[in-house]
A tleap script that builds the chain and sets N, CA, C and O, in Angstrom:
source leaprc.protein.ff14SB
mol = sequence {
  NMET ARG THR ILE LEU VAL VAL ASP ASP ASP
  ALA TRP VAL ARG VAL LEU ALA ARG ASP VAL
  LEU ALA ALA ASP GLY TYR ARG VAL LEU GLU
  ALA ALA ASP GLY PRO ASP ALA ILE ARG VAL
  ALA SER GLU HIE PRO GLY PRO ILE HIE LEU
  LEU LEU THR ASP VAL VAL MET PRO GLY MET
  ASN GLY CYS GLU LEU ALA ALA GLY LEU ALA
  ALA LEU ARG PRO GLY MET LYS VAL MET PHE
  MET SER ALA TYR ASP ARG ASP PHE LEU VAL
  ALA ARG GLY LEU ASP PRO THR GLY PRO VAL
  ILE THR LYS PRO PHE THR ILE GLU TYR LEU
  ALA CARG
}
set mol.1.N position { 168.737 -117.484 149.963 }
set mol.1.CA position { 168.653 -118.643 148.901 }
set mol.1.C position { 170.562 -119.246 148.464 }
set mol.1.O position { 171.636 -118.657 148.582 }
set mol.2.N position { 170.277 -120.356 148.060 }
set mol.2.CA position { 171.127 -121.226 147.376 }
set mol.2.C position { 171.403 -120.784 145.851 }
set mol.2.O position { 170.484 -120.276 145.209 }
set mol.3.N position { 172.886 -121.012 145.177 }
set mol.3.CA position { 172.415 -120.893 143.947 }
set mol.3.C position { 173.171 -121.753 143.465 }
set mol.3.O position { 174.052 -122.368 144.065 }
set mol.4.N position { 172.816 -121.858 142.171 }
set mol.4.CA position { 173.648 -123.280 141.527 }
set mol.4.C position { 173.749 -122.902 139.914 }
set mol.4.O position { 172.741 -122.534 139.312 }
set mol.5.N position { 174.639 -122.982 139.462 }
set mol.5.CA position { 175.396 -122.476 138.533 }
set mol.5.C position { 174.902 -123.839 137.126 }
set mol.5.O position { 175.547 -124.883 137.230 }
set mol.6.N position { 174.189 -123.808 136.322 }
set mol.6.CA position { 174.000 -125.259 135.750 }
set mol.6.C position { 174.901 -125.165 134.280 }
set mol.6.O position { 174.822 -124.137 133.608 }
set mol.7.N position { 175.498 -125.966 133.971 }
set mol.7.CA position { 176.026 -125.690 132.521 }
set mol.7.C position { 176.192 -127.120 131.942 }
set mol.7.O position { 176.696 -128.170 132.342 }
set mol.8.N position { 175.487 -126.662 130.717 }
set mol.8.CA position { 175.194 -128.619 129.674 }
set mol.8.C position { 174.997 -127.770 128.396 }
set mol.8.O position { 174.090 -126.938 128.394 }
set mol.9.N position { 176.194 -128.004 126.748 }
set mol.9.CA position { 175.616 -127.543 126.013 }
set mol.9.C position { 174.676 -128.310 125.258 }
set mol.9.O position { 174.804 -128.485 124.046 }
set mol.10.N position { 173.803 -128.739 125.888 }
set mol.10.CA position { 172.289 -129.005 125.087 }
set mol.10.C position { 171.222 -128.461 126.759 }
set mol.10.O position { 171.112 -128.676 127.966 }
set mol.11.N position { 170.636 -127.600 125.532 }
set mol.11.CA position { 169.376 -126.738 125.727 }
set mol.11.C position { 168.543 -127.110 126.844 }
set mol.11.O position { 168.094 -126.570 127.855 }
set mol.12.N position { 168.496 -128.578 126.111 }
set mol.12.CA position { 167.230 -129.120 127.231 }
set mol.12.C position { 167.404 -129.348 127.822 }
set mol.12.O position { 166.720 -128.989 128.781 }
set mol.13.N position { 168.860 -130.492 128.101 }
set mol.13.CA position { 168.927 -130.440 129.337 }
set mol.13.C position { 169.190 -129.110 130.710 }
set mol.13.O position { 168.742 -129.020 131.853 }
set mol.14.N position { 169.881 -128.463 130.106 }
set mol.14.CA position { 170.043 -127.220 131.378 }
set mol.14.C position { 168.595 -126.410 131.536 }
set mol.14.O position { 168.456 -125.711 132.539 }
set mol.15.N position { 167.572 -126.488 130.611 }
set mol.15.CA position { 166.258 -125.914 131.203 }
set mol.15.C position { 165.811 -126.915 131.403 }
set mol.15.O position { 164.646 -126.526 131.324 }
set mol.16.N position { 165.681 -128.354 131.692 }
set mol.16.CA position { 164.825 -129.440 132.766 }
set mol.16.C position { 165.892 -128.723 134.259 }
set mol.16.O position { 165.536 -128.362 135.381 }
set mol.17.N position { 167.007 -128.753 133.720 }
set mol.17.CA position { 168.125 -128.609 135.549 }
set mol.17.C position { 167.451 -127.092 136.039 }
set mol.17.O position { 167.125 -126.699 137.159 }
set mol.18.N position { 167.407 -126.572 134.990 }
set mol.18.CA position { 167.096 -125.200 135.476 }
set mol.18.C position { 165.411 -124.540 136.324 }
set mol.18.O position { 165.032 -123.806 137.236 }
set mol.19.N position { 165.037 -125.177 135.547 }
set mol.19.CA position { 163.008 -125.597 135.901 }
set mol.19.C position { 162.959 -126.719 137.578 }
set mol.19.O position { 162.249 -126.615 138.578 }
set mol.20.N position { 163.578 -127.278 137.373 }
set mol.20.CA position { 163.562 -128.843 138.406 }
set mol.20.C position { 164.208 -127.669 139.365 }
set mol.20.O position { 163.593 -127.009 140.202 }
set mol.21.N position { 165.350 -127.594 139.090 }
set mol.21.CA position { 166.203 -126.573 140.200 }
set mol.21.C position { 165.297 -125.324 141.540 }
set mol.21.O position { 165.343 -125.181 142.762 }
set mol.22.N position { 164.452 -124.571 140.218 }
set mol.22.CA position { 164.444 -123.532 140.929 }
set mol.22.C position { 163.028 -123.562 141.398 }
set mol.22.O position { 162.553 -122.686 142.121 }
set mol.23.N position { 162.382 -124.581 140.970 }
set mol.23.CA position { 160.919 -125.024 141.387 }
set mol.23.C position { 161.362 -125.686 142.860 }
set mol.23.O position { 160.650 -125.822 143.855 }
set mol.24.N position { 162.536 -125.992 142.710 }
set mol.24.CA position { 162.833 -126.806 144.848 }
set mol.24.C position { 163.330 -125.524 145.550 }
set mol.24.O position { 163.670 -125.588 146.731 }
set mol.25.N position { 163.389 -124.264 144.807 }
set mol.25.CA position { 163.958 -122.828 145.653 }
set mol.25.C position { 165.195 -121.946 145.560 }
set mol.25.O position { 165.637 -120.919 146.076 }
set mol.26.N position { 165.587 -122.991 144.510 }
set mol.26.CA position { 167.505 -122.408 144.219 }
set mol.26.C position { 167.452 -121.238 143.044 }
set mol.26.O position { 166.858 -121.275 141.966 }
set mol.27.N position { 168.233 -120.237 143.586 }
set mol.27.CA position { 168.590 -119.680 142.278 }
set mol.27.C position { 169.254 -120.272 141.243 }
set mol.27.O position { 170.161 -121.044 141.556 }
set mol.28.N position { 169.001 -120.081 139.967 }
set mol.28.CA position { 169.553 -120.924 138.881 }
set mol.28.C position { 170.551 -120.214 137.855 }
set mol.28.O position { 170.034 -119.245 137.299 }
set mol.29.N position { 171.520 -120.416 137.582 }
set mol.29.CA position { 172.161 -119.857 136.795 }
set mol.29.C position { 172.893 -120.350 135.992 }
set mol.29.O position { 173.946 -120.815 136.426 }
set mol.30.N position { 172.604 -120.435 134.489 }
set mol.30.CA position { 172.804 -121.226 133.655 }
set mol.30.C position { 174.550 -120.756 132.480 }
set mol.30.O position { 175.308 -119.786 132.463 }
set mol.31.N position { 174.492 -121.859 131.820 }
set mol.31.CA position { 175.612 -121.309 130.747 }
set mol.31.C position { 175.867 -122.261 129.947 }
set mol.31.O position { 175.853 -123.402 130.410 }
set mol.32.N position { 176.133 -122.081 128.703 }
set mol.32.CA position { 176.185 -122.824 127.837 }
set mol.32.C position { 177.440 -123.977 127.539 }
set mol.32.O position { 177.263 -125.184 127.374 }
set mol.33.N position { 178.528 -123.372 127.525 }
set mol.33.CA position { 179.948 -124.089 127.928 }
set mol.33.C position { 180.488 -123.428 128.778 }
set mol.33.O position { 180.056 -122.446 129.382 }
set mol.34.N position { 181.886 -124.178 128.889 }
set mol.34.CA position { 182.899 -123.546 129.966 }
set mol.34.C position { 183.080 -122.155 129.902 }
set mol.34.O position { 183.039 -121.468 130.923 }
set mol.35.N position { 183.292 -121.648 128.700 }
set mol.35.CA position { 183.929 -120.074 128.495 }
set mol.35.C position { 182.274 -119.260 128.629 }
set mol.35.O position { 182.259 -118.036 128.751 }
set mol.36.N position { 181.368 -119.793 128.605 }
set mol.36.CA position { 180.168 -119.057 128.895 }
set mol.36.C position { 180.315 -118.958 130.383 }
set mol.36.O position { 180.318 -117.896 131.005 }
set mol.37.N position { 180.416 -119.935 130.806 }
set mol.37.CA position { 180.399 -120.405 132.313 }
set mol.37.C position { 181.340 -119.672 133.673 }
set mol.37.O position { 181.181 -119.468 134.876 }
set mol.38.N position { 182.383 -119.442 132.624 }
set mol.38.CA position { 182.880 -118.519 133.292 }
set mol.38.C position { 182.735 -116.623 133.504 }
set mol.38.O position { 182.897 -115.736 134.343 }
set mol.39.N position { 182.355 -116.827 132.209 }
set mol.39.CA position { 181.404 -115.096 132.384 }
set mol.39.C position { 180.680 -114.590 133.135 }
set mol.39.O position { 180.601 -113.490 133.682 }
set mol.40.N position { 179.760 -116.117 133.129 }
set mol.40.CA position { 178.317 -115.850 134.209 }
set mol.40.C position { 178.850 -115.879 135.680 }
set mol.40.O position { 178.489 -115.147 136.601 }
set mol.41.N position { 179.834 -116.930 135.712 }
set mol.41.CA position { 180.456 -116.918 137.401 }
set mol.41.C position { 181.195 -115.404 137.642 }
set mol.41.O position { 181.029 -114.712 138.646 }
set mol.42.N position { 182.044 -115.062 136.486 }
set mol.42.CA position { 182.566 -113.953 136.841 }
set mol.42.C position { 181.721 -112.728 137.109 }
set mol.42.O position { 182.405 -111.797 137.533 }
set mol.43.N position { 180.390 -112.447 136.982 }
set mol.43.CA position { 179.689 -111.271 136.565 }
set mol.43.C position { 179.311 -111.341 137.548 }
set mol.43.O position { 179.531 -110.397 138.305 }
set mol.44.N position { 178.444 -112.662 138.094 }
set mol.44.CA position { 177.777 -112.401 139.415 }
set mol.44.C position { 178.026 -112.318 140.581 }
set mol.44.O position { 178.860 -113.036 141.135 }
set mol.45.N position { 177.217 -111.258 141.269 }
set mol.45.CA position { 178.186 -110.892 142.460 }
set mol.45.C position { 177.919 -111.447 143.854 }
set mol.45.O position { 178.400 -110.856 144.821 }
set mol.46.N position { 177.023 -112.783 144.056 }
set mol.46.CA position { 176.652 -113.520 144.849 }
set mol.46.C position { 177.739 -114.023 144.973 }
set mol.46.O position { 178.815 -113.617 144.532 }
set mol.47.N position { 177.367 -115.535 145.981 }
set mol.47.CA position { 177.846 -116.775 145.982 }
set mol.47.C position { 177.359 -117.715 145.186 }
set mol.47.O position { 176.150 -117.589 144.992 }
set mol.48.N position { 177.934 -118.738 144.581 }
set mol.48.CA position { 177.855 -119.666 143.588 }
set mol.48.C position { 178.149 -121.051 144.684 }
set mol.48.O position { 179.322 -121.307 144.959 }
set mol.49.N position { 176.850 -122.041 145.368 }
set mol.49.CA position { 177.265 -122.957 146.116 }
set mol.49.C position { 177.078 -124.694 145.669 }
set mol.49.O position { 177.039 -125.741 146.316 }
set mol.50.N position { 176.998 -124.361 144.323 }
set mol.50.CA position { 177.308 -125.562 143.349 }
set mol.50.C position { 177.708 -125.151 142.019 }
set mol.50.O position { 177.473 -123.993 141.674 }
set mol.51.N position { 178.303 -125.983 141.206 }
set mol.51.CA position { 178.926 -125.681 140.333 }
set mol.51.C position { 178.414 -127.621 139.528 }
set mol.51.O position { 178.918 -128.608 140.063 }
set mol.52.N position { 177.632 -127.762 138.552 }
set mol.52.CA position { 176.156 -128.809 138.452 }
set mol.52.C position { 176.816 -128.876 137.221 }
set mol.52.O position { 176.274 -128.024 136.516 }
set mol.53.N position { 178.020 -129.640 136.359 }
set mol.53.CA position { 178.153 -129.498 134.693 }
set mol.53.C position { 178.384 -130.730 134.506 }
set mol.53.O position { 178.945 -131.583 135.193 }
set mol.54.N position { 177.826 -130.744 133.361 }
set mol.54.CA position { 178.665 -131.136 132.021 }
set mol.54.C position { 179.562 -131.947 131.920 }
set mol.54.O position { 180.409 -131.054 131.891 }
set mol.55.N position { 180.416 -133.239 131.804 }
set mol.55.CA position { 181.857 -133.706 131.840 }
set mol.55.C position { 182.206 -133.538 130.380 }
set mol.55.O position { 183.223 -133.017 129.925 }
set mol.56.N position { 181.248 -134.039 129.761 }
set mol.56.CA position { 181.657 -133.534 127.751 }
set mol.56.C position { 180.838 -132.665 127.200 }
set mol.56.O position { 179.655 -132.752 126.871 }
set mol.57.N position { 181.813 -131.594 127.123 }
set mol.57.CA position { 181.470 -130.254 126.202 }
set mol.57.C position { 182.526 -130.191 125.024 }
set mol.57.O position { 183.632 -130.730 124.994 }
set mol.58.N position { 182.059 -129.582 124.282 }
set mol.58.CA position { 183.095 -129.097 123.691 }
set mol.58.C position { 183.682 -128.376 123.636 }
set mol.58.O position { 183.061 -127.384 124.017 }
set mol.59.N position { 185.314 -127.958 123.190 }
set mol.59.CA position { 185.885 -126.625 123.716 }
set mol.59.C position { 186.556 -127.039 125.193 }
set mol.59.O position { 187.653 -127.572 125.025 }
set mol.60.N position { 186.243 -126.947 126.322 }
set mol.60.CA position { 186.103 -127.090 127.466 }
set mol.60.C position { 185.215 -128.105 128.233 }
set mol.60.O position { 184.011 -128.092 128.490 }
set mol.61.N position { 186.430 -129.193 128.579 }
set mol.61.CA position { 185.315 -130.217 129.489 }
set mol.61.C position { 185.029 -129.779 130.601 }
set mol.61.O position { 185.695 -128.988 131.269 }
set mol.62.N position { 183.695 -130.426 130.954 }
set mol.62.CA position { 184.026 -129.850 133.122 }
set mol.62.C position { 184.556 -130.138 133.947 }
set mol.62.O position { 184.182 -129.930 135.102 }
set mol.63.N position { 185.629 -130.729 133.613 }
set mol.63.CA position { 186.563 -130.999 134.698 }
set mol.63.C position { 187.325 -130.062 134.673 }
set mol.63.O position { 187.872 -129.673 135.705 }
set mol.64.N position { 187.608 -129.265 133.026 }
set mol.64.CA position { 189.079 -128.189 132.983 }
set mol.64.C position { 187.916 -127.094 133.713 }
set mol.64.O position { 188.358 -126.451 134.664 }
set mol.65.N position { 186.590 -126.870 133.356 }
set mol.65.CA position { 186.037 -126.072 133.703 }
set mol.65.C position { 185.874 -125.685 135.571 }
set mol.65.O position { 186.167 -124.540 135.916 }
set mol.66.N position { 185.441 -126.628 136.575 }
set mol.66.CA position { 185.684 -127.009 137.257 }
set mol.66.C position { 187.273 -126.497 138.060 }
set mol.66.O position { 187.361 -125.872 139.117 }
set mol.67.N position { 188.135 -126.864 137.403 }
set mol.67.CA position { 189.585 -126.545 138.294 }
set mol.67.C position { 189.678 -125.092 137.742 }
set mol.67.O position { 190.348 -124.408 138.516 }
set mol.68.N position { 189.201 -124.341 136.589 }
set mol.68.CA position { 189.045 -123.190 136.406 }
set mol.68.C position { 188.399 -122.384 137.567 }
set mol.68.O position { 189.037 -121.516 138.162 }
set mol.69.N position { 186.923 -122.746 137.915 }
set mol.69.CA position { 185.915 -121.602 138.769 }
set mol.69.C position { 186.621 -121.793 140.107 }
set mol.69.O position { 186.294 -120.997 140.987 }
set mol.70.N position { 187.945 -123.127 140.540 }
set mol.70.CA position { 187.680 -123.368 141.442 }
set mol.70.C position { 188.706 -122.289 142.546 }
set mol.70.O position { 188.639 -122.248 143.775 }
set mol.71.N position { 189.600 -121.506 141.661 }
set mol.71.CA position { 190.316 -120.269 141.978 }
set mol.71.C position { 189.284 -118.903 142.098 }
set mol.71.O position { 189.326 -118.115 143.042 }
set mol.72.N position { 188.448 -118.811 141.056 }
set mol.72.CA position { 187.466 -117.950 141.039 }
set mol.72.C position { 186.173 -117.768 142.021 }
set mol.72.O position { 185.698 -116.698 142.402 }
set mol.73.N position { 185.571 -119.552 142.443 }
set mol.73.CA position { 184.772 -119.614 143.608 }
set mol.73.C position { 185.215 -120.927 144.447 }
set mol.73.O position { 184.729 -122.054 144.534 }
set mol.74.N position { 186.343 -120.302 145.024 }
set mol.74.CA position { 186.814 -121.236 146.279 }
set mol.74.C position { 185.444 -121.332 147.299 }
set mol.74.O position { 184.655 -120.433 147.589 }
set mol.75.N position { 185.465 -123.072 147.827 }
set mol.75.CA position { 184.568 -122.986 148.344 }
set mol.75.C position { 183.121 -123.594 147.747 }
set mol.75.O position { 182.300 -124.229 148.409 }
set mol.76.N position { 183.011 -123.213 146.227 }
set mol.76.CA position { 182.172 -123.805 145.594 }
set mol.76.C position { 182.374 -125.173 145.132 }
set mol.76.O position { 183.382 -125.618 144.583 }
set mol.77.N position { 180.940 -125.989 145.514 }
set mol.77.CA position { 180.766 -127.944 145.615 }
set mol.77.C position { 180.811 -127.901 144.374 }
set mol.77.O position { 180.591 -126.758 143.971 }
set mol.78.N position { 181.026 -128.746 143.450 }
set mol.78.CA position { 180.817 -129.457 142.229 }
set mol.78.C position { 180.209 -130.532 142.212 }
set mol.78.O position { 180.498 -131.192 143.210 }
set mol.79.N position { 179.189 -131.246 141.264 }
set mol.79.CA position { 178.963 -132.544 140.727 }
set mol.79.C position { 178.664 -132.032 139.398 }
set mol.79.O position { 178.296 -130.927 138.998 }
set mol.80.N position { 179.027 -133.586 138.589 }
set mol.80.CA position { 179.367 -133.773 137.191 }
set mol.80.C position { 177.952 -134.291 136.752 }
set mol.80.O position { 177.186 -134.587 137.669 }
set mol.81.N position { 177.516 -134.435 135.472 }
set mol.81.CA position { 176.750 -134.756 135.069 }
set mol.81.C position { 177.069 -135.468 133.606 }
set mol.81.O position { 177.500 -134.783 132.678 }
set mol.82.N position { 176.833 -136.859 133.465 }
set mol.82.CA position { 177.619 -137.198 132.216 }
set mol.82.C position { 176.581 -138.741 131.547 }
set mol.82.O position { 176.284 -139.800 132.099 }
set mol.83.N position { 176.314 -138.262 130.323 }
set mol.83.CA position { 175.833 -140.322 129.852 }
set mol.83.C position { 176.765 -141.148 129.638 }
set mol.83.O position { 176.525 -142.318 129.338 }
set mol.84.N position { 177.935 -140.682 129.753 }
set mol.84.CA position { 178.668 -142.210 130.224 }
set mol.84.C position { 179.303 -142.111 131.261 }
set mol.84.O position { 179.842 -141.099 131.708 }
set mol.85.N position { 179.260 -143.581 131.877 }
set mol.85.CA position { 180.003 -143.916 133.707 }
set mol.85.C position { 181.405 -143.237 133.947 }
set mol.85.O position { 181.966 -142.546 133.096 }
set mol.86.N position { 181.840 -143.472 135.029 }
set mol.86.CA position { 183.070 -142.983 135.565 }
set mol.86.C position { 184.548 -143.870 134.639 }
set mol.86.O position { 185.626 -143.378 134.308 }
set mol.87.N position { 184.042 -145.271 134.438 }
set mol.87.CA position { 185.121 -145.918 134.346 }
set mol.87.C position { 185.428 -144.983 132.651 }
set mol.87.O position { 186.482 -144.417 132.358 }
set mol.88.N position { 184.332 -145.057 131.884 }
set mol.88.CA position { 184.508 -144.501 130.318 }
set mol.88.C position { 185.465 -143.554 130.425 }
set mol.88.O position { 186.552 -143.572 129.847 }
set mol.89.N position { 184.922 -142.440 131.421 }
set mol.89.CA position { 185.671 -140.835 130.945 }
set mol.89.C position { 187.302 -140.969 132.137 }
set mol.89.O position { 188.220 -140.152 132.222 }
set mol.90.N position { 187.160 -142.068 132.763 }
set mol.90.CA position { 188.441 -142.090 133.225 }
set mol.90.C position { 189.536 -142.892 132.291 }
set mol.90.O position { 190.735 -142.909 132.571 }
set mol.91.N position { 189.066 -143.443 131.338 }
set mol.91.CA position { 189.251 -144.063 130.571 }
set mol.91.C position { 190.049 -142.921 129.255 }
set mol.91.O position { 191.109 -142.814 128.640 }
set mol.92.N position { 188.472 -142.120 129.400 }
set mol.92.CA position { 189.434 -140.944 128.352 }
set mol.92.C position { 190.055 -139.825 128.537 }
set mol.92.O position { 189.916 -138.749 127.955 }
set mol.93.N position { 191.045 -140.265 129.737 }
set mol.93.CA position { 191.760 -138.772 130.060 }
set mol.93.C position { 190.566 -137.653 131.395 }
set mol.93.O position { 190.851 -136.735 132.164 }
set mol.94.N position { 189.237 -138.381 131.067 }
set mol.94.CA position { 188.614 -136.928 132.008 }
set mol.94.C position { 187.676 -138.125 133.117 }
set mol.94.O position { 186.769 -138.949 132.996 }
set mol.95.N position { 188.765 -137.462 134.436 }
set mol.95.CA position { 188.530 -137.983 135.854 }
set mol.95.C position { 187.428 -136.869 136.762 }
set mol.95.O position { 187.853 -135.844 137.297 }
set mol.96.N position { 186.751 -137.068 136.782 }
set mol.96.CA position { 185.286 -135.669 137.851 }
set mol.96.C position { 186.095 -136.054 139.198 }
set mol.96.O position { 186.302 -137.162 139.693 }
set mol.97.N position { 186.423 -134.957 139.558 }
set mol.97.CA position { 186.557 -135.369 141.114 }
set mol.97.C position { 185.453 -135.038 141.937 }
set mol.97.O position { 185.887 -134.999 143.088 }
set mol.98.N position { 184.123 -134.755 141.920 }
set mol.98.CA position { 182.921 -135.102 142.585 }
set mol.98.C position { 182.209 -136.507 142.077 }
set mol.98.O position { 182.538 -137.426 141.327 }
set mol.99.N position { 180.895 -136.134 143.004 }
set mol.99.CA position { 180.101 -137.228 142.431 }
set mol.99.C position { 179.296 -136.789 140.773 }
set mol.99.O position { 179.391 -135.685 140.238 }
set mol.100.N position { 178.745 -137.650 140.375 }
set mol.100.CA position { 178.304 -137.554 138.717 }
set mol.100.C position { 177.368 -138.344 138.643 }
set mol.100.O position { 177.324 -139.573 138.685 }
set mol.101.N position { 176.422 -137.379 138.502 }
set mol.101.CA position { 174.803 -137.732 137.910 }
set mol.101.C position { 174.641 -138.307 136.253 }
set mol.101.O position { 174.783 -137.532 135.308 }
set mol.102.N position { 174.333 -139.732 136.073 }
set mol.102.CA position { 174.243 -140.395 135.084 }
set mol.102.C position { 172.882 -139.776 134.376 }
set mol.102.O position { 171.763 -140.043 134.816 }
set mol.103.N position { 173.129 -138.810 133.086 }
set mol.103.CA position { 171.898 -138.763 132.141 }
set mol.103.C position { 171.878 -140.026 131.312 }
set mol.103.O position { 172.914 -140.479 130.825 }
set mol.104.N position { 170.784 -140.550 131.166 }
set mol.104.CA position { 169.731 -139.390 131.396 }
set mol.104.C position { 169.113 -139.438 132.615 }
set mol.104.O position { 168.874 -140.624 132.841 }
set mol.105.N position { 168.615 -138.533 133.795 }
set mol.105.CA position { 168.043 -138.863 134.865 }
set mol.105.C position { 166.649 -138.201 135.153 }
set mol.105.O position { 166.421 -137.002 134.996 }
set mol.106.N position { 165.759 -139.121 135.589 }
set mol.106.CA position { 164.625 -138.180 135.956 }
set mol.106.C position { 164.691 -136.960 136.883 }
set mol.106.O position { 165.779 -136.430 137.107 }
set mol.107.N position { 163.632 -136.533 137.392 }
set mol.107.CA position { 163.056 -134.628 138.256 }
set mol.107.C position { 163.193 -135.529 139.094 }
set mol.107.O position { 164.012 -135.012 139.854 }
set mol.108.N position { 163.025 -136.277 139.401 }
set mol.108.CA position { 163.010 -136.605 140.976 }
set mol.108.C position { 164.671 -136.924 141.438 }
set mol.108.O position { 165.315 -136.375 142.332 }
set mol.109.N position { 164.982 -137.710 140.751 }
set mol.109.CA position { 166.740 -138.014 140.627 }
set mol.109.C position { 167.285 -136.598 141.238 }
set mol.109.O position { 167.762 -136.387 142.353 }
set mol.110.N position { 167.063 -135.705 140.164 }
set mol.110.CA position { 167.734 -134.557 140.284 }
set mol.110.C position { 167.552 -133.411 141.657 }
set mol.110.O position { 168.407 -132.786 142.284 }
set mol.111.N position { 166.379 -133.452 141.760 }
set mol.111.CA position { 165.979 -132.922 142.857 }
set mol.111.C position { 166.658 -133.237 144.280 }
set mol.111.O position { 167.210 -132.349 144.930 }
set mol.112.N position { 166.572 -134.603 144.724 }
set mol.112.CA position { 167.303 -135.396 145.592 }
set mol.112.C position { 168.735 -134.759 145.573 }
set mol.112.O position { 169.636 -135.245 146.257 }
savepdb mol mol.pdb
quit
């Protein structure tokens, strides 16, 4: 079973992503912010195949989180979520290094 770590400061988005991905057969770990995600990743004994993280979060943004987890979880893929388009993010110094899912997204889009 593949494991996905979902990180978003919006509980509704986290629950939606968790439920959709779990229904598709993934093991889903979740965290409310960057420090919580690092704790969850540190405590999880098995592999984490994908980090699905919001880009704009208080404290530690998703880009910083992905960089921080890269050493802890080498080989883990990263997919970002944001209500903002890539140009907006880059203009504010946030440059996601992976694909970005635009929020709001549909259940079907996330499942793909």
